[in-house]
Each structure stands twice: as C-alpha cells, then as structure tokens.
CSV table of C-alpha atoms in Angstrom, one decimal:
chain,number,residue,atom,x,y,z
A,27,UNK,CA,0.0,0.0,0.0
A,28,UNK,CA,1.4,3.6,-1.1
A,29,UNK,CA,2.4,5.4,2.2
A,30,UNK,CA,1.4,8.8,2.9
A,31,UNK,CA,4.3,10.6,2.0
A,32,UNK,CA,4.9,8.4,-1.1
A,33,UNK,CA,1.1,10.3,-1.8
A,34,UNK,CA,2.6,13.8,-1.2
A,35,UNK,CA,5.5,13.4,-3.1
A,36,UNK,CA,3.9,12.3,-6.2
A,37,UNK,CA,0.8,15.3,-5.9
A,38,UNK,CA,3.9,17.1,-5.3
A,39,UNK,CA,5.9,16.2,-8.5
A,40,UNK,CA,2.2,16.4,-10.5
A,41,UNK,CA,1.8,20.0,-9.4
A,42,UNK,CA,5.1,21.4,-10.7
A,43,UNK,CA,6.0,19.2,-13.0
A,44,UNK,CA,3.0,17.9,-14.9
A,45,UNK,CA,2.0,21.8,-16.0
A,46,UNK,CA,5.6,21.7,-17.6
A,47,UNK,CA,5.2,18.9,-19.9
A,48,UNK,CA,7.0,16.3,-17.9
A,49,UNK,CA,5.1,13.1,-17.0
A,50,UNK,CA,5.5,10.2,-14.4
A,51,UNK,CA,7.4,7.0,-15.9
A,52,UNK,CA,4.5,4.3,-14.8
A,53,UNK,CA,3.7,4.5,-11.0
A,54,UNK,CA,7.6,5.2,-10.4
A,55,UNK,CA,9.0,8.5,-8.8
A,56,UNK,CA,10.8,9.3,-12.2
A,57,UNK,CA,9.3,11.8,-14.2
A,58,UNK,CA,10.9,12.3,-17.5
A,59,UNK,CA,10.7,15.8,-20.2
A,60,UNK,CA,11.4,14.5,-23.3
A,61,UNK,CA,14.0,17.2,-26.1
A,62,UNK,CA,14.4,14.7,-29.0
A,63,UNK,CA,18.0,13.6,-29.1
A,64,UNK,CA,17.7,13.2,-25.3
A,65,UNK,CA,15.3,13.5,-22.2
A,66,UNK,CA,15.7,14.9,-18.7
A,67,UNK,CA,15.2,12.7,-15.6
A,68,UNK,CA,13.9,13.7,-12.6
A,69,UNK,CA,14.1,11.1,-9.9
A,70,UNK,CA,12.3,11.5,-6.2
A,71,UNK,CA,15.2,9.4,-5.2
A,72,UNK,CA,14.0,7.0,-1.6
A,73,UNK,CA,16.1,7.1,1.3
A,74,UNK,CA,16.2,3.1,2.4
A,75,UNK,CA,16.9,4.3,6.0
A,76,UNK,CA,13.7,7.1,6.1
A,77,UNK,CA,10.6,8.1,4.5
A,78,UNK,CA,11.6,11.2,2.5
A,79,UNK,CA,13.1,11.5,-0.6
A,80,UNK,CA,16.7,13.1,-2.4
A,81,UNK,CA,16.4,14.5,-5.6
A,82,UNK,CA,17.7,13.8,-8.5
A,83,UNK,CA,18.4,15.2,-12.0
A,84,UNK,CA,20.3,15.2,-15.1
A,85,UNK,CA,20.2,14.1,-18.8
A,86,UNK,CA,20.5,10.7,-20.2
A,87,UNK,CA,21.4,11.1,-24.2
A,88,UNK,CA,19.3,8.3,-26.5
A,89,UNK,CA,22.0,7.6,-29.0
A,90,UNK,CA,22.9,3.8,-28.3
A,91,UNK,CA,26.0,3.0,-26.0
A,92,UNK,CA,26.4,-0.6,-25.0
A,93,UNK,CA,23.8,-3.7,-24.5
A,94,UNK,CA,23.5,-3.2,-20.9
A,95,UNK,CA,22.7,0.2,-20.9
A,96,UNK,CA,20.4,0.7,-23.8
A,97,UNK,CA,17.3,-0.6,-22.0
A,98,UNK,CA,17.7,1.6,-19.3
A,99,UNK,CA,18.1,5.4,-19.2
A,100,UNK,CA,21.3,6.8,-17.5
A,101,UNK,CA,22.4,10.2,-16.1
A,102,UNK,CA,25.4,11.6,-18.3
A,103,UNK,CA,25.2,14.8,-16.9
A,104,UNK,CA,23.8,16.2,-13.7
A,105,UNK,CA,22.8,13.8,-11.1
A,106,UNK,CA,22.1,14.4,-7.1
A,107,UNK,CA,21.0,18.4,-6.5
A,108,UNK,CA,22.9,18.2,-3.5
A,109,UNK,CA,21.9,21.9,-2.7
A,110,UNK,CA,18.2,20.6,-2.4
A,111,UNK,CA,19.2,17.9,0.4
A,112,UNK,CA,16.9,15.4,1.7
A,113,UNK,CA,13.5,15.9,2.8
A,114,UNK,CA,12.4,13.5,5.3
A,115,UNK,CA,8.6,13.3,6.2
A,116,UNK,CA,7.9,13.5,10.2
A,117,UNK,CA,4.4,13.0,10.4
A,118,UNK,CA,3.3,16.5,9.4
A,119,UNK,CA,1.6,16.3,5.9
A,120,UNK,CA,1.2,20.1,5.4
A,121,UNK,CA,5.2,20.4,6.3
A,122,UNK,CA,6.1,17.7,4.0
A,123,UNK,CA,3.7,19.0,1.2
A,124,UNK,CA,5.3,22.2,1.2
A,125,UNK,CA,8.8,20.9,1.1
A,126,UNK,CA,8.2,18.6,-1.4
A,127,UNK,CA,6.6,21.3,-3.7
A,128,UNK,CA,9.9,23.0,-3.2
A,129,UNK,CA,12.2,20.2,-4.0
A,130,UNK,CA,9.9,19.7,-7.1
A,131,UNK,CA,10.1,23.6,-7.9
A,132,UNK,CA,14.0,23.2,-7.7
A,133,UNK,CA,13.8,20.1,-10.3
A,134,UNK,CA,12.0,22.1,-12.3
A,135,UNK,CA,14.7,25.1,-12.2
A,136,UNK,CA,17.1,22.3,-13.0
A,137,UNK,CA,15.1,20.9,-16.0
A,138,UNK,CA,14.7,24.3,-17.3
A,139,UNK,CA,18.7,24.4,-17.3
A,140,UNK,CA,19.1,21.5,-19.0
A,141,UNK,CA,16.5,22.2,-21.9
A,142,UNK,CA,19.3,24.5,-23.2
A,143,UNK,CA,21.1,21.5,-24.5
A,144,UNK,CA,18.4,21.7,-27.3
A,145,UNK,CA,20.9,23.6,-28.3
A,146,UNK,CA,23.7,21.7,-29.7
A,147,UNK,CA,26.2,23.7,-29.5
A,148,UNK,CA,25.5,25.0,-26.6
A,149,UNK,CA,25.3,21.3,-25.4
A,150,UNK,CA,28.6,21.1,-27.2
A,151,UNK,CA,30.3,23.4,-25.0
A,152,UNK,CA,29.0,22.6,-21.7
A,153,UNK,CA,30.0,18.5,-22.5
A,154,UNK,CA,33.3,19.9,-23.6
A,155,UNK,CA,34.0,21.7,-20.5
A,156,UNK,CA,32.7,18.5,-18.1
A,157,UNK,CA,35.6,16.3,-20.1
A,158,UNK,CA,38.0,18.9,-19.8
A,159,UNK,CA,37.4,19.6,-16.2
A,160,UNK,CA,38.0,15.9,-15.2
A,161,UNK,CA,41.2,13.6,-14.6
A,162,UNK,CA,42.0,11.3,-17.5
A,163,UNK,CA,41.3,8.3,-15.6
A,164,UNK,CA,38.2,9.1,-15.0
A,165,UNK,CA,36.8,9.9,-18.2
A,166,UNK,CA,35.2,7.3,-20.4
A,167,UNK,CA,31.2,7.9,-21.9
A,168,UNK,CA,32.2,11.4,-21.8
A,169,UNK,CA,34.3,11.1,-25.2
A,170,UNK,CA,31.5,8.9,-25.9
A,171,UNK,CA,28.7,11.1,-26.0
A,172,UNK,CA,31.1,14.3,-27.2
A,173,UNK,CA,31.6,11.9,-30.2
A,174,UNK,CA,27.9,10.7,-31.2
A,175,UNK,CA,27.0,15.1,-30.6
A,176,UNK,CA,29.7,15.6,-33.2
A,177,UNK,CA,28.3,13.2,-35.3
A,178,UNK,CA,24.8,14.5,-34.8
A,179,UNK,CA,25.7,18.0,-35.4
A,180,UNK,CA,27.9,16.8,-38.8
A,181,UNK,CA,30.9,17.5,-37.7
A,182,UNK,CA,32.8,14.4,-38.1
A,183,UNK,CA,36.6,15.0,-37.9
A,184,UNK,CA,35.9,16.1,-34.5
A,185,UNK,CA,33.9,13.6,-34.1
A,186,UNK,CA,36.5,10.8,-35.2
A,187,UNK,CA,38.7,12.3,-33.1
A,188,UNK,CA,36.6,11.6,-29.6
A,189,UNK,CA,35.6,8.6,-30.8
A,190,UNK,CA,39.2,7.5,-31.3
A,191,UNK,CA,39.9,8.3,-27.9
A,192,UNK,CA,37.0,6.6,-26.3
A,193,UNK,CA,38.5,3.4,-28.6
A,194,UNK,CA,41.6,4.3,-26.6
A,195,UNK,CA,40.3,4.6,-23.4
A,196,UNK,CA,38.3,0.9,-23.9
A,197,UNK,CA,41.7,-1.2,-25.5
A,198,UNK,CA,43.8,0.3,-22.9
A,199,UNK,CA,43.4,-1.2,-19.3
A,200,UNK,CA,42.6,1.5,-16.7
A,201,UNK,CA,44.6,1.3,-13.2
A,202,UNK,CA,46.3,-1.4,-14.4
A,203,UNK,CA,43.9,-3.8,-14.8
A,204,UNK,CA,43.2,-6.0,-18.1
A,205,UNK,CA,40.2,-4.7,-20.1
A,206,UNK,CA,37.0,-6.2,-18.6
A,207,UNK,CA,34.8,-8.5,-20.8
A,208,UNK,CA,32.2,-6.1,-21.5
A,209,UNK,CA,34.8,-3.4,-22.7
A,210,UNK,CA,36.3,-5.8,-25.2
A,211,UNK,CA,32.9,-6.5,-26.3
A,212,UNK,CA,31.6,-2.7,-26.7
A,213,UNK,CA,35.2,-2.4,-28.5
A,214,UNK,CA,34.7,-5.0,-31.3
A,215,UNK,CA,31.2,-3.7,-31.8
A,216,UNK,CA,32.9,-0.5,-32.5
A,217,UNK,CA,34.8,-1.7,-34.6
A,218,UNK,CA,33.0,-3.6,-36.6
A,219,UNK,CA,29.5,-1.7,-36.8
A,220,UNK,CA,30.2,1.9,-35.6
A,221,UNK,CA,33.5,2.8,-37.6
A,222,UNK,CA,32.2,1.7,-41.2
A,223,UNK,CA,29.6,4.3,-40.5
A,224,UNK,CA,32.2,7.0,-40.4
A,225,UNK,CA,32.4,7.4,-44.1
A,226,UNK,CA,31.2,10.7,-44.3
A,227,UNK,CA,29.3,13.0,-42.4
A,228,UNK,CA,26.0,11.8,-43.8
A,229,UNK,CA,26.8,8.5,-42.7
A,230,UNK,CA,27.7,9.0,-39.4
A,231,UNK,CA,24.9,11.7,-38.6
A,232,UNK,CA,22.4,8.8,-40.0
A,233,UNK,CA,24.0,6.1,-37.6
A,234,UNK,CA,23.2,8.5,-34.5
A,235,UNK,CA,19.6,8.9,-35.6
A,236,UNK,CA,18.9,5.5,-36.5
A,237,UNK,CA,20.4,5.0,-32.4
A,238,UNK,CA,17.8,7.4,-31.4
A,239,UNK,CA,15.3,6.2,-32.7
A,240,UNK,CA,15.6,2.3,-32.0
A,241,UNK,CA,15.8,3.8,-28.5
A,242,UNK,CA,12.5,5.9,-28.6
A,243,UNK,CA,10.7,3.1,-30.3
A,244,UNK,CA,11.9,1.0,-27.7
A,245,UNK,CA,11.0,3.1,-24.9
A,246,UNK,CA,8.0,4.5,-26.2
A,247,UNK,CA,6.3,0.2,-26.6
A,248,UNK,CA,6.3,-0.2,-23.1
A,249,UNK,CA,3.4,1.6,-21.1
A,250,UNK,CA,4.9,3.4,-18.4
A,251,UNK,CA,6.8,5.1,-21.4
A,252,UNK,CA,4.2,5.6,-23.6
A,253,UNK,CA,4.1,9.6,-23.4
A,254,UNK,CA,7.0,9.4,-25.3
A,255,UNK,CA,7.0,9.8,-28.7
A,256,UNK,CA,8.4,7.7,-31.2
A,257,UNK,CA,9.2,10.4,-34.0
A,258,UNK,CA,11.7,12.9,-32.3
A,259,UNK,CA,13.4,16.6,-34.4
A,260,UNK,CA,16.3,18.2,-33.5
C-alpha cells in the first residue's frame, strides 16, 4: 500500500512538474521531459533508511552505448542536486507538502537548465568543458557522448577524433587492470558496426539517428513510457 508521503511526493511532482510537460514514468518517482535527441530525468530518489526522498536530475542522451545500458536510461550529466538535500517526512503532511513542492520547484529550475542542450552547441560546449574539467582516468562515456553530438551535429573529424579516444580509453586497461569482458565487447562492436559508418558526415549523422530512434521506439512500446513519442526533431 502507497504510504502517505509516497502520496505527497507524487501530488507534489504532479503539481510542478506535470504543468511543464513532464510526466511520471508508470507509477515510479521518475518523471521524465522529453527534447528529442535526449530526455531529462527527474528522480524523487527514496532514502532506504527514512521516509523522504533526495532529488535527483540530469540528462540521459538516446544515441545507443552498449547492451547493458540501452534498455535503461542513465544520467550523463547532472545527477544528485545536492543543494536541495533530503527531505524527510515526520508525520506532518502540510510540512512535508510544502517541502516537497519546493524540492519539485528546484527540479523544475534544474530541467529548465538542461532544456538548453536543445541547443547543440551550446550542449557542445557545456559536454566539452565536463571532459576537460576531469582527470584522464576518470573519463570514459564522456568522449563517448562528445563523439555521437559531433556526429549529430555533422561534424565528423571532430567527431572521429573523440571517438578514437573513447576506442583508446576501452583497449587500454585503466589502473592497471586487463580490459573487462564487457569493454572488449563494446570495443569490437565499435569496430565492426560503428566505424564503417564514419564514411562521411551523412553516414555517421544517420548512424546516430537510426540509435535514437531504435531507442525511442523501444522506450515508447512499453506503457509506463508511452508519453514518449516515437518520432523525435532536432
């Protein structure tokens, strides 16, 4: 049976974000806004400790990356709104109500930010500046995604060129480990299907949308997804 504050925090979330275009993935405390090439997530993240709720939000890109992540959506940029904190329900409905509506009005600030990256160059320059800011050991879908934008936005010597390096990054073992099976795999699928696509920028822009929309397709057949359109524009 849905607790109480499970009941606020979704009338909460319906309030703020429903109005917006945003709607509730199945009876979940996800909530997604769909911008074509990628969708926003906003997550009403449980405490397994407490009855409250984090918050969470960021974008998950709907180009293809490997097997075991192309059935679920991801965040690639963004995650925990740490400046939000945790809201933890004590009993007092009216309280908790009017905390969760602002935890909801600060996801909805959030997914207003990230509705900029409709903008792809704009989305371009904020992706570039997240891989430049981290240390080269830590990077890895980050040239990814940099390289399927580039290819989006037909521009693929740049694109090549990130994609190389995320080839890099999956031959070479990190911390001095051998590559794990699942990075040898993604690598060979690369290689074979991904790279004969790079022909010219035609091909390669086609390759991403044909990703997108296997993914939208995908999504969209399964009912707690079904807001989402299959068809999407740039």
């Amino acid at each position: 049976m849905t607790g109480q504050h499970q009941k606020i925090i979704n009338a909460a979330a319906k309030k703020i974000l429903a109005p917006e275009g945003l709607f509730r993935v199945g009876s979940s405390r996800r909530w997604l806004d769909d911008n074509g090439y990628f969708v926003i997530q906003v997550e009403f993240q449980p405490s397994s400790y407490d009855r409250g709720s984090y918050l969470n939000v960021g974008i998950s890109f709907l180009w293809e990356t490997s097997a075991g992540l192309n059935e679920i959506l991801a965040f690639y940029m963004g995650y925990r709104v740490n400046e939000a904190g945790y809201v933890s329900y004590k009993g007092d409905d009216a309280d908790f109500t009017k905390e969760l509506e602002h935890l909801a009005e600060a996801a909805m600030a959030k997914v207003r930010e990230y509705r900029l990256f409709r903008n792809m160059d704009y989305a371009k320059e904020q992706m570039e500046s997240q891989l430049n800011s981290m240390p080269e050991n830590r990077v890895f879908w980050e040239s990814y995604n940099l390289a399927m934008l580039c290819f989006l936005k037909r521009e693929l010597n740049e694109g090549k060129e990130y994609f190389d390096r995320f080839l890099k990054i999956l031959k070479n073992p990190l911390y001095g480990e051998a590559p794990c099976d699942w990075h040898v795999e993604l690598y060979n699928h690369c290689i074979q299907y991904l790279c004969p696509k790079l022909e010219s920028e035609d091909t390669a822009h086609k390759m991403v949308s044909d990703m997108i929309e296997w993914r939208r397709i995908f999504f969209s057949g399964k009912p707690s997804y079904k807001k989402l359109k299959e068809e999407f524009t740039l």
